[in-house]
Coordinates of C-alpha atoms in Angstrom, one line a residue:
X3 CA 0.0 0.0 0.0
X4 CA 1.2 3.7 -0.5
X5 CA 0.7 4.5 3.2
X6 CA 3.1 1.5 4.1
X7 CA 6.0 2.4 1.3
X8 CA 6.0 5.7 2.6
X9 CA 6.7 3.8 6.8
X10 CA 9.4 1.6 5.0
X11 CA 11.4 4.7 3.4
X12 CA 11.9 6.0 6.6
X13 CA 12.7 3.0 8.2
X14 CA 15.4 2.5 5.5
X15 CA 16.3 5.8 4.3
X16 CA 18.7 7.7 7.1
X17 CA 18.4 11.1 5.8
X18 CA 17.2 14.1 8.5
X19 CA 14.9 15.3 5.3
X20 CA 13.2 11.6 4.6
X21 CA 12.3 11.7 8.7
X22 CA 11.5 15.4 9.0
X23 CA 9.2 14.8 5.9
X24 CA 7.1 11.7 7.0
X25 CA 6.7 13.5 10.6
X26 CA 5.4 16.8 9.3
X27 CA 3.6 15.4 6.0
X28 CA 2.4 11.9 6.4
X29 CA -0.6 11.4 8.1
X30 CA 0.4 9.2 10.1
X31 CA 3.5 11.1 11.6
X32 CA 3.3 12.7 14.9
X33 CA 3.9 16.7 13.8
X34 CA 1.4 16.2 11.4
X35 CA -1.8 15.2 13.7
X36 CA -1.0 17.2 15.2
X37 CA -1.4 19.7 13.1
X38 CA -4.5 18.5 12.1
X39 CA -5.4 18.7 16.1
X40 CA -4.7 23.0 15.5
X41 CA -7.6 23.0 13.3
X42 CA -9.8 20.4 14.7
X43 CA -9.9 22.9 17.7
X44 CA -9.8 26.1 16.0
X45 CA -12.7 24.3 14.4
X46 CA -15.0 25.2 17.4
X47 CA -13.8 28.4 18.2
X48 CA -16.3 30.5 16.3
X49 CA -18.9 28.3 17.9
X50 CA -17.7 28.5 21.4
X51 CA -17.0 32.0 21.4
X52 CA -20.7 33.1 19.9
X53 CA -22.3 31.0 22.3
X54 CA -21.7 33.4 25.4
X55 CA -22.2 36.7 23.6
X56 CA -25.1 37.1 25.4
X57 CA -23.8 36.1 29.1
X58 CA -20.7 38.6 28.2
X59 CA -23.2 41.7 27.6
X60 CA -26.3 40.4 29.7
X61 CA -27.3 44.2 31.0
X62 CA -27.0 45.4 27.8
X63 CA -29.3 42.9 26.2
X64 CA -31.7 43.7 28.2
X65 CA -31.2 47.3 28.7
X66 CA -30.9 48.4 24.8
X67 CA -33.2 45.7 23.9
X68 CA -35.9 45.8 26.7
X69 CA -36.2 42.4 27.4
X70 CA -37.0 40.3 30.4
X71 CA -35.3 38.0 32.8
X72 CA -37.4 35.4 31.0
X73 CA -37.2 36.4 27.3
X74 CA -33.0 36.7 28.2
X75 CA -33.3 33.1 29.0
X76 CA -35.1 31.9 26.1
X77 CA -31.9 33.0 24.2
X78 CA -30.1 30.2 25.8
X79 CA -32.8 27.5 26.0
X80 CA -33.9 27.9 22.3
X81 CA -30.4 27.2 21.7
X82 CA -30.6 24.1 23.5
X83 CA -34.6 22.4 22.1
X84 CA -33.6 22.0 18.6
X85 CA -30.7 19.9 19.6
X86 CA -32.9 17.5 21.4
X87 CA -33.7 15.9 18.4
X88 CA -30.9 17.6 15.7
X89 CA -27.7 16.4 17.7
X90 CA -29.4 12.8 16.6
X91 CA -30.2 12.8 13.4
X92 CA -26.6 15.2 12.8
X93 CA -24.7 12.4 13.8
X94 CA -26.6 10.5 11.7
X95 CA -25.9 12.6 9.0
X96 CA -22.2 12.1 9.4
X97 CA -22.3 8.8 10.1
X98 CA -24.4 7.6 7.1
X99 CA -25.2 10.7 4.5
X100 CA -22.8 13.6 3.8
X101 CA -19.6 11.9 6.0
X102 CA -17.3 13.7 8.4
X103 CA -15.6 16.6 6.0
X104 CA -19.3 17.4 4.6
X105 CA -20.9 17.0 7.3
X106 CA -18.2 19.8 9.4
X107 CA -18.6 22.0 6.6
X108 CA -22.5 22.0 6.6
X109 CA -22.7 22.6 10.2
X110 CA -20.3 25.1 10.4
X111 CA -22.1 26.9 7.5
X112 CA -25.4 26.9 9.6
X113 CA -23.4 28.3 13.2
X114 CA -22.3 31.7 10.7
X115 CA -25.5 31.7 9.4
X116 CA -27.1 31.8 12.6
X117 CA -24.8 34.3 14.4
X118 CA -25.4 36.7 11.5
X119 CA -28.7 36.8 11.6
X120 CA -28.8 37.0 15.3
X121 CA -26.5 40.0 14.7
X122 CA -29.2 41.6 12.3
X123 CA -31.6 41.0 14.5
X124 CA -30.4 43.3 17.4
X125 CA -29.9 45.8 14.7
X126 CA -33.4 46.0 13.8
X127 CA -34.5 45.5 17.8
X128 CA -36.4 42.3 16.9
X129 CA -36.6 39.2 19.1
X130 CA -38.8 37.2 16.8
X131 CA -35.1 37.4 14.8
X132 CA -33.4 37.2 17.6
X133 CA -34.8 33.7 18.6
X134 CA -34.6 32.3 15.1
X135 CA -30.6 33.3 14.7
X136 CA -30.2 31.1 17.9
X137 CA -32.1 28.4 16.9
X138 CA -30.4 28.4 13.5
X139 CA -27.2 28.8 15.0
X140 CA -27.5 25.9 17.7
X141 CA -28.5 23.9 15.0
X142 CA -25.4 24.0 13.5
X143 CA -23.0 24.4 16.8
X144 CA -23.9 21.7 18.5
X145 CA -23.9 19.0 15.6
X146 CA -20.4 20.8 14.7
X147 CA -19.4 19.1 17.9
X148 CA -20.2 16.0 17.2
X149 CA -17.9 16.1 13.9
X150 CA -15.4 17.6 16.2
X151 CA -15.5 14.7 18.6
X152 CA -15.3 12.1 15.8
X153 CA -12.4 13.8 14.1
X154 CA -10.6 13.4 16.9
X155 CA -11.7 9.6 17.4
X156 CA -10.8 9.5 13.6
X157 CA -7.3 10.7 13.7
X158 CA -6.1 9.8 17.5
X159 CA -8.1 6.6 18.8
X160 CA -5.1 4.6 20.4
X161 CA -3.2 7.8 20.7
X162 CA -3.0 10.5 23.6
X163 CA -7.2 10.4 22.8
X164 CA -7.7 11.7 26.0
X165 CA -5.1 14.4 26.0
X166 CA -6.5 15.3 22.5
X167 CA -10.0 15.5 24.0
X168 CA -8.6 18.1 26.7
X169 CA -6.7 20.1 24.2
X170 CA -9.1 20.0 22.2
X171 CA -11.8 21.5 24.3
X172 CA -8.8 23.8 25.8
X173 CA -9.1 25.8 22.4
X174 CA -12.3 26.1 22.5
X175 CA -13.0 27.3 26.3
X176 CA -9.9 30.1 25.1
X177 CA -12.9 31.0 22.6
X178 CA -15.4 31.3 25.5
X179 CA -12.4 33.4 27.7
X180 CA -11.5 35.4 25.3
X181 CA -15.8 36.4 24.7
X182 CA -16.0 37.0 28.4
X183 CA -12.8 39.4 28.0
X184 CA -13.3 41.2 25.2
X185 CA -17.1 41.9 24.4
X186 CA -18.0 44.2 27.0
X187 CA -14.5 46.7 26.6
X188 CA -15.3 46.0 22.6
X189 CA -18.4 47.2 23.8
X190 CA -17.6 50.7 25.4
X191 CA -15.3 51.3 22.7
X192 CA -18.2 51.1 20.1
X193 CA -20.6 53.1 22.6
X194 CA -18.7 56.3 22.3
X195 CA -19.0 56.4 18.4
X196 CA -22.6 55.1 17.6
X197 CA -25.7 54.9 19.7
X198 CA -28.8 53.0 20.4
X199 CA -28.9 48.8 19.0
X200 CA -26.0 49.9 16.6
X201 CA -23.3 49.1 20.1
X202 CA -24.6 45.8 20.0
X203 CA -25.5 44.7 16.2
X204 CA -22.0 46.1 15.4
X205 CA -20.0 44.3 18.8
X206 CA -21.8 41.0 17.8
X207 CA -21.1 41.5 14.2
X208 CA -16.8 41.6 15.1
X209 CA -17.9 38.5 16.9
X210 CA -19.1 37.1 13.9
X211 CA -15.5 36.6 12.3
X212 CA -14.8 34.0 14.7
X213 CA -17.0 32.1 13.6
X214 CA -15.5 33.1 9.9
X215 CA -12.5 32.0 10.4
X216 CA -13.8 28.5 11.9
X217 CA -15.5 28.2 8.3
X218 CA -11.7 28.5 6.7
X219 CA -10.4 26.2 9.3
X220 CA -13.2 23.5 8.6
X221 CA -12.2 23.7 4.9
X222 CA -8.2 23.2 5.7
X223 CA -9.3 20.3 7.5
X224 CA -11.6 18.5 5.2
X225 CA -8.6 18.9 2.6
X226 CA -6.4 17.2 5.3
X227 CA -8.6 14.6 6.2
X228 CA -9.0 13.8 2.0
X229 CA -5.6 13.5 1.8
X230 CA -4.6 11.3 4.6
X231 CA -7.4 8.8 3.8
X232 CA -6.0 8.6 0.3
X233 CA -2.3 8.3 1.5
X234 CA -3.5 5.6 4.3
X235 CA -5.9 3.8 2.0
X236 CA -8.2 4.3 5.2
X237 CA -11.2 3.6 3.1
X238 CA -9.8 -0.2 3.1
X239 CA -9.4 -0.6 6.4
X240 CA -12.8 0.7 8.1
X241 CA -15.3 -1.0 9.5
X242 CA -17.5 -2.5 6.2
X243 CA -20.6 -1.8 8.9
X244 CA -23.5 0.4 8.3
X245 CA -25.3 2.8 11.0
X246 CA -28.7 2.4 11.4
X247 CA -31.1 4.8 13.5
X248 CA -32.1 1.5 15.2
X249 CA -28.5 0.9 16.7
X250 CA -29.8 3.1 19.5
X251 CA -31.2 0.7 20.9
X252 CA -28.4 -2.0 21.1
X253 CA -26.3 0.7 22.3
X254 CA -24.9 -0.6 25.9
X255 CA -26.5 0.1 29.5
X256 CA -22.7 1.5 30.2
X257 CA -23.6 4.2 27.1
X258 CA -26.4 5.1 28.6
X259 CA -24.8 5.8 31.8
X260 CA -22.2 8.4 30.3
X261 CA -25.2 9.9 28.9
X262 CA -26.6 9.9 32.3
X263 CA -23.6 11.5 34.1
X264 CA -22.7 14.1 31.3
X265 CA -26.7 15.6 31.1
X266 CA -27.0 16.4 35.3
X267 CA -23.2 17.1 35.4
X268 CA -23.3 20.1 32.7
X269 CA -26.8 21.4 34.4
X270 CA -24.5 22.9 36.9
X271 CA -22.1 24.3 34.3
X272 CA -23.5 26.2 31.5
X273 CA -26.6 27.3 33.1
X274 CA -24.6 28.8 35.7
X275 CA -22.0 30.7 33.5
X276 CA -25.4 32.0 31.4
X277 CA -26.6 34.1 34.8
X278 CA -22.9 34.2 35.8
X279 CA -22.5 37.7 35.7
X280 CA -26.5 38.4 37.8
X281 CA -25.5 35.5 40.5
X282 CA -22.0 37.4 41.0
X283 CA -23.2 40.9 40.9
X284 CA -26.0 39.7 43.2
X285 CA -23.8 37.6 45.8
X286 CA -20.5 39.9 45.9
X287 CA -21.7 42.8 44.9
X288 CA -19.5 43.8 42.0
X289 CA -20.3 45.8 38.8
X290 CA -20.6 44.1 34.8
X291 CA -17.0 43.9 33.6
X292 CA -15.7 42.7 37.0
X293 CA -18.5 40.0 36.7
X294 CA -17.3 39.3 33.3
X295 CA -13.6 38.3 34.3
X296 CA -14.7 35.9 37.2
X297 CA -17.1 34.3 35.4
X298 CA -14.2 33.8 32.4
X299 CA -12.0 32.1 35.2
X300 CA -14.3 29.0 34.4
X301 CA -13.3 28.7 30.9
X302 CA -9.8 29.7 31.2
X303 CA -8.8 27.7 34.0
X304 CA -10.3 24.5 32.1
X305 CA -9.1 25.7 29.2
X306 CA -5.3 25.9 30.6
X307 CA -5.5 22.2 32.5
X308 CA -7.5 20.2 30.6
X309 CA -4.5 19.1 27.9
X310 CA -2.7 18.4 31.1
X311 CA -5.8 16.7 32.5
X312 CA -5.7 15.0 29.5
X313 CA -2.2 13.6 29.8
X314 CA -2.8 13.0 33.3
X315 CA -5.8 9.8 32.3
X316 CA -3.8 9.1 29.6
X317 CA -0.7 7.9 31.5
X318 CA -3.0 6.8 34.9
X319 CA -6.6 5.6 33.3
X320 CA -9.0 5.2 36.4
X321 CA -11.2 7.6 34.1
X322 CA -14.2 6.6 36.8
X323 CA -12.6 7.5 39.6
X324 CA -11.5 11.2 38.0
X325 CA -15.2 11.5 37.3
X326 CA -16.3 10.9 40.8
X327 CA -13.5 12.9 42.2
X328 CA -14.7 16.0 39.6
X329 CA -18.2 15.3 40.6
X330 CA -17.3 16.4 44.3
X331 CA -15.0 18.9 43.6
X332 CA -18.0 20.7 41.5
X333 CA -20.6 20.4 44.6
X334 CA -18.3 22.3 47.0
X335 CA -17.2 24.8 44.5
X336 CA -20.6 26.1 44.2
X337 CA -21.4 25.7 47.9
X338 CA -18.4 28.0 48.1
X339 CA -20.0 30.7 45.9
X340 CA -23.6 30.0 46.9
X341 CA -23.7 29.6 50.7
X342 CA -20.0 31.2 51.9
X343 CA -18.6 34.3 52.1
X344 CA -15.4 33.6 50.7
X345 CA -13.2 35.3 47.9
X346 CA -15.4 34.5 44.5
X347 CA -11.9 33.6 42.8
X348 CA -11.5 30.7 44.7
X349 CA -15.0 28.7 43.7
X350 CA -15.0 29.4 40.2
X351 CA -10.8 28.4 39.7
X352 CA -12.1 25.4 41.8
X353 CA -14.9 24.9 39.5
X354 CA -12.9 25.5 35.8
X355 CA -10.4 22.7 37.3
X356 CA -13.1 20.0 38.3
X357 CA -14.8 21.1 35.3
X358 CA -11.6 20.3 33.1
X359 CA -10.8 16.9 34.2
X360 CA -14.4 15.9 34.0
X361 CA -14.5 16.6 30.2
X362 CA -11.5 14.8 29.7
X363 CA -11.9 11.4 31.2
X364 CA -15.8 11.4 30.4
X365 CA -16.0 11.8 26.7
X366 CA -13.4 9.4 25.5
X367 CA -15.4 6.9 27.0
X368 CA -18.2 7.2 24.3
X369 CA -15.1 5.5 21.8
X370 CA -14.5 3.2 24.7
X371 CA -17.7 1.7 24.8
X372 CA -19.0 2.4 21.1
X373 CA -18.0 0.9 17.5
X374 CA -16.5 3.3 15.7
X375 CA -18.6 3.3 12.7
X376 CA -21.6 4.4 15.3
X377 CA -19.6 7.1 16.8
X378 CA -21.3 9.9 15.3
X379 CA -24.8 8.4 16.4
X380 CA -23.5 8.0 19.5
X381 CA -21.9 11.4 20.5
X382 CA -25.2 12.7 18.6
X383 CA -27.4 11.1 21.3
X384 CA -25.5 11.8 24.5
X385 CA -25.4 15.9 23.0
X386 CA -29.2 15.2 22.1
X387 CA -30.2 14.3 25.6
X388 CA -27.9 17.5 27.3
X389 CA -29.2 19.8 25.1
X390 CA -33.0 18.6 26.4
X391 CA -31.7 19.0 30.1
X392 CA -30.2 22.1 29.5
X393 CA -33.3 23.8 27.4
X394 CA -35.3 23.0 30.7
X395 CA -32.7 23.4 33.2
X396 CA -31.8 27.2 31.6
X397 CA -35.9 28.4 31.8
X398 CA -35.7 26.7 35.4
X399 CA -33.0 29.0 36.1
X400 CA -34.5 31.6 35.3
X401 CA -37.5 30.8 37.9
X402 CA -35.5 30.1 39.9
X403 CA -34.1 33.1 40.5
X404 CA -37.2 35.3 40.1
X405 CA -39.0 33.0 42.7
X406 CA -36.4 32.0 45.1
X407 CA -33.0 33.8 44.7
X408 CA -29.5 32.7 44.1
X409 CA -28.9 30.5 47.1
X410 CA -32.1 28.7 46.1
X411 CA -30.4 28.3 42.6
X412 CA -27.1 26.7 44.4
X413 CA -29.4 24.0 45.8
X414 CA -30.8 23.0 42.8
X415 CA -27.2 22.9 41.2
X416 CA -25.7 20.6 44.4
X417 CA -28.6 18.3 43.9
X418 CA -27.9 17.9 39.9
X419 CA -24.6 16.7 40.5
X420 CA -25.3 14.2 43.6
X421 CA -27.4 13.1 41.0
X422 CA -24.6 12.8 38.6
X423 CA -22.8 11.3 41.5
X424 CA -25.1 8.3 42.0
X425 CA -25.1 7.5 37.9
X426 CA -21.3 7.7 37.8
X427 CA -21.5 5.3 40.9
X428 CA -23.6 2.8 39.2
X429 CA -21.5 2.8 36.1
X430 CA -18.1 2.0 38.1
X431 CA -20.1 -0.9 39.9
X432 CA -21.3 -1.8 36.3
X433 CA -18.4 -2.0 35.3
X434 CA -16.5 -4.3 37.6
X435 CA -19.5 -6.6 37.7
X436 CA -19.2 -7.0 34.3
X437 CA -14.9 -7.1 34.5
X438 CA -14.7 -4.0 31.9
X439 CA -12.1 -1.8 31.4
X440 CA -13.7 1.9 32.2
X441 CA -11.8 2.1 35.1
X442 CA -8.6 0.2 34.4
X443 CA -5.3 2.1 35.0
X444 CA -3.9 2.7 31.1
X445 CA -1.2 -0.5 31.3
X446 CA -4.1 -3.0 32.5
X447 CA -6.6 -1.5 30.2
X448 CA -4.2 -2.1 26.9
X449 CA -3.1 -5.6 28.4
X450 CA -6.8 -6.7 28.0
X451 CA -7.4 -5.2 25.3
X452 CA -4.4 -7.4 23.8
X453 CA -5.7 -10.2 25.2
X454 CA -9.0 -9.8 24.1
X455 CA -7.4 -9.6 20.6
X456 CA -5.5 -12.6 20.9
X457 CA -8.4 -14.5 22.0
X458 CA -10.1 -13.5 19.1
X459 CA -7.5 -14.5 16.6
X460 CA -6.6 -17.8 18.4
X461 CA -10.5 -18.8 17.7
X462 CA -10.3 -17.6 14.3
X463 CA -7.5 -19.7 13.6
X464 CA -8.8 -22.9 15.3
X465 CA -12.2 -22.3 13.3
X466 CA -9.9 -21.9 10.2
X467 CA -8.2 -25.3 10.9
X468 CA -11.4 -27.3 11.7
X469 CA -13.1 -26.0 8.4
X470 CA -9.5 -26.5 6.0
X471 CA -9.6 -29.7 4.0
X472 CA -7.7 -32.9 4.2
X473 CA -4.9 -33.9 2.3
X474 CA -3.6 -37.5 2.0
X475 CA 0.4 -37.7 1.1
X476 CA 1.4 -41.0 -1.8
X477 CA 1.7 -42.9 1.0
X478 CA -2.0 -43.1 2.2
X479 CA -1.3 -40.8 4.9
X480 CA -3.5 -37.9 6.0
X481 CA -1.3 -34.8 6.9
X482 CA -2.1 -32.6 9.3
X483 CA -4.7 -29.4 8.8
X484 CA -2.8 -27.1 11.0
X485 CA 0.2 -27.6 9.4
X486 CA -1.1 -27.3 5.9
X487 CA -2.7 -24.0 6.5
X488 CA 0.9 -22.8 8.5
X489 CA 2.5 -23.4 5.2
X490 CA 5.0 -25.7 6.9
X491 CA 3.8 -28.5 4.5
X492 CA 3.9 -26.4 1.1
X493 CA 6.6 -27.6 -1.8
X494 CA 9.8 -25.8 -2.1

C-alpha cells in the first residue's frame, strides 16, 4: 500500500529530510496530527466564542433591547430544544449521508449563518429574529461538535485520545475566555462612536469573524482529512458496517450511563455561566466587567489544565474515579460561591479545574464503549439528551431566580450533580461486575485489550483449521490441517 512504502522509506532511508518529511507530512507522523489537532480545535472556536455573547453583555441585552429576565433566557434554552432531536439525526448525518468533511462544513455553514442573523436582528431591535438566529445557529454548533469529537476519534483513537480531548476542548474554552474578555471593553469602545442597537449589532457583528474563520479552518481540515485517507488507503481498512437509527437501541447500558452523568453534570455548568454575571453581581456585589472576568476564570482555567488533564488519564486511566473525584469537587465549589462568604476567585478556579478533568476522562469513554462506525450516532445522542436537560434546566433558572433567589439556585445545582454522583456510581459498579475496562489504570486496560485480541484471533485460527480440508500424502497418509494452513507443508 502507499501508506506502508512511505513507513518503510523511513525505516530505511537515514536522511534528516526523509524523517523530518514523514513527521510533518504523512498522516500518520506525529507533527502532522497534530497539526491537524490546530484546526480540529480552531474548528469550534467560532462556535464557542458566539455561544456566550449574550452572558458577556447580559445588561445590555436587556437594557438596549428591553427584554425580560425570562425572554433573556429563552436566548439560551432555544439554543438548546432543537438539539434535542438535531444532535441525533446530525450524527446520523455524518455517520451515514454527507460523512465527516461534509458534514463539518454543513454545520459550520449553519453556526455563521445563525450568528449573523442573530447580529441583524439586534440591529433592527427584533426578538422574533433574535430567537430564530439562535435556533439556526445551535443547529449548526452543536452538531459541529459531534464532527469535532469524531475527528478526533478519527485521527487519534489509540493515541493520547484523552489528551487530544482536553486540548481539544482547551481551544475552545480560550474561545469562550476570550468572549468574556473582550465583548464588554469591545463594547464601550463602540458606545462612544454610535448609539442606540448599533453598540450591540456592530460588537456582535466583530464576533461574527470567529465564527468566519472556523468556516476556513473546517475547509483546511476536510482537505487534510482527504488527503490522509487517500495516502493511508483508510477507506480499506474501516469497518465494512452500516449505521442504522435502530442501533440506538443496542447501544450498551454503560452508554447510557455516560449519557446519564454528562446531562445532570453540565446542568451545573452552562446554566450557571449564562446568569454568571446576575449571580455574582448579586452575591458579591461587584459591577458588569468585573463580573465578566470571574465568570471567564471558568473557561480559562479549564481551558489551561484540561490538555494536562488529558495527559494526566492518559498515563494513569482510572477515568471513573477522576469523574467521581470532579463530581465532588464541582458540589463544593458552588457551595463555596452559593452559601460562603469567601473570595469569589476561589469557587469558580475550583470549578474551571473540576470542570476540566471531567470533560477529559468522560468523553473518550463514548469511543470506549461504542464501535467506531456508530460514533457519530452515538456522540449525537448523549449531546441530544444535554441539550433537552439544558433547554429545561436554563428556563428553570430563570424561575428560579425570580422566585427563590441565588442560594435557592445553588441548591438546585448541588442536587444535579449528587445526582450525577449516583449515575457515575452505578456505572463504576457496572463495570467491575461486568470485568470491563472503564476504570482500568492505562497498562491494564491495553493488556486486556491485547488479550482480548488474541483471543479473538486464536479462535479464528482454530475455526480456520477445523473448516481446511484434508490432504492424504502418496503414501496413504492424511497430513495434518494445522500444518497445511501454517504453510509448513507447502513444496519448495
Amino acid at each position: 500500500m502507499e501508506g506502508e512504502g512511505v513507513h518503510e522509506q523511513v525505516r530505511n532511508d537515514e536522511t534528516c529530510c526523509d524523517r523530518a518529511y514523514f513527521l510533518c507530512c504523512h498522516p500518520n507522523g506525529k507533527a502532522h496530527r497534530f497539526i491537524a489537532l490546530i484546526f480540529m480545535c480552531l474548528l469550534g472556536f467560532g462556535s464557542y466564542f458566539c455561544y456566550d455573547n449574550p452572558s458577556a453583555l447580559q445588561a445590555h441585552f436587556q437594557k438596549d433591547l428591553n427584554i425580560t429576565e425570562t425572554q433573556y433566557t429563552i436566548l439560551y434554552s432555544i439554543y438548546s430544544w432543537p438539539n434535542t432531536i438535531m444532535c441525533f439525526f446530525g450524527g446520523f448525518l455524518i455517520d451515514r449521508v454527507f460523512g465527516i468533511r461534509a458534514g463539518s462544513s454543513l454545520f459550520m455553514g449553519l453556526t455563521l449563518i445563525g450568528q449573523l442573523i442573530f447580529t441583524f436582528a439586534v440591529y433592527l431591535n427584533q426578538y422574533w429574529m433574535l430567537i430564530m438566529g439562535r435556533f439556526v445557529f445551535g443547529v449548526g454548533s452543536e452538531s459541529l461538535a459531534v464532527a469535532q469529537n469524531n475527528y478526533a476519534v478519527l485521527w487519534f483513537k489509540g493515541k493520547e485520545l484523552n489528551m487530544v480531548f482536553g486540548i481539544q476542548m482547551s481551544i475552545t474554552r480560550m474561545g469562550s475566555t476570550a468572549n468574556f474578555w473582550v465583548m464588554e471593553p469591545i463594547y464601550n469602545w463602540i458606545s462612544s462612536k454610535s448609539s442606540g442597537t448599533n453598540i450591540l449589532g456592530f460588537t456582535l457583528l466583530l464576533a461574527s469573524t470567529t465564527c468566519l474563520l472556523s468556516m476556513i479552518c473546517s475547509v483546511i481540515l476536510g482537505y487534510m482529512d482527504k488527503r490522509a485517507e487517500r495516502i493511508t488507503m483508510r477507506a480499506n481498512t474501516q469497518n465494512a458496517d452500516i449505521v442504522k437509527l435502530t442501533d440506538v437501541k443496542d447501544f450498551k447500558a454503560s452508554f447510557w450511563l455516560v449519557t446519564c452523568i454528562c446531562v445532570t453534570y453540565y446542568n451545573a455548568i452552562f446554566p450557571f455561566v449564562s446568569i454568571a454575571q446576575g449571580f455574582l453581581k448579586n452575591r458579591f456585589n461587584i459591577n458588569n466587567e468585573d463580573a465578566d472576568h470571574i465568570s471567564s476564570v471558568i473557561y480559562l482555567i479549564s481551558g489551561i489544565t484540561s490538555p494536562f488533564s488529558g495527559l494526566l488519564i492518559d498515563k494513569a486511566g482510572l477515568n471513573l474515579l477522576w469523574i467521581l473525584i470532579s463530581i465532588v469537587l464541582t458540589a463544593v465549589a458552588h457551595m463555596l460561591l452559593g452559601f460562603f462568604n469567601v473570595n469569589p476567585y476561589v469557587g469558580i478556579v475550583l470549578l474551571g479545574l473540576a470542570y476540566s478533568v471531567l470533560a477529559s476522562g468522560l468523553w473518550p469513554l463514548v469511543a470506549i464503549i461504542i464501535p467506531e462506525y456508530q460514533l457519530g450516532t452515538a456522540y449525537g445522542v448523549c449531546q441530544a439528551i444535554q441539550n433537552l436537560g439544558l433547554a429545561l434546566v436554563n428556563i428553570l433558572t430563570g424561575w428560579i431566580v425570580d422566585r427563590y433567589g441565588y442560594k435557592a439556585l445553588t441548591e438546585f445545582f448541588v442536587v444535579s450533580l449528587i445526582l450525577s454522583f449516583i449515575f457515575a456510581s452505578i456505572l463504576l459498579l457496572l463495570d467491575q461486575h461486568q470485568q470491563g475496562i472503564l476504570n482500568l489504570t492505562a497498562s491494564g486496560r491495553k493488556r486486556r485489550q491485547e488479550m482480548f485480541l488474541n483471543n479473538i484471533l486464536e479462535r479464528q485460527r482454530l475455526l480456520e483449521a477445523q473448516e481446511a480440508p484434508s490432504f492424504t500424502d502418496p503414501g496413504g497418509e492424511e497430513l495434518d490441517n494445522s500444518r497445511s494452513i501454517s504453510g509448513i507443508n507447502s513444496p519448495d
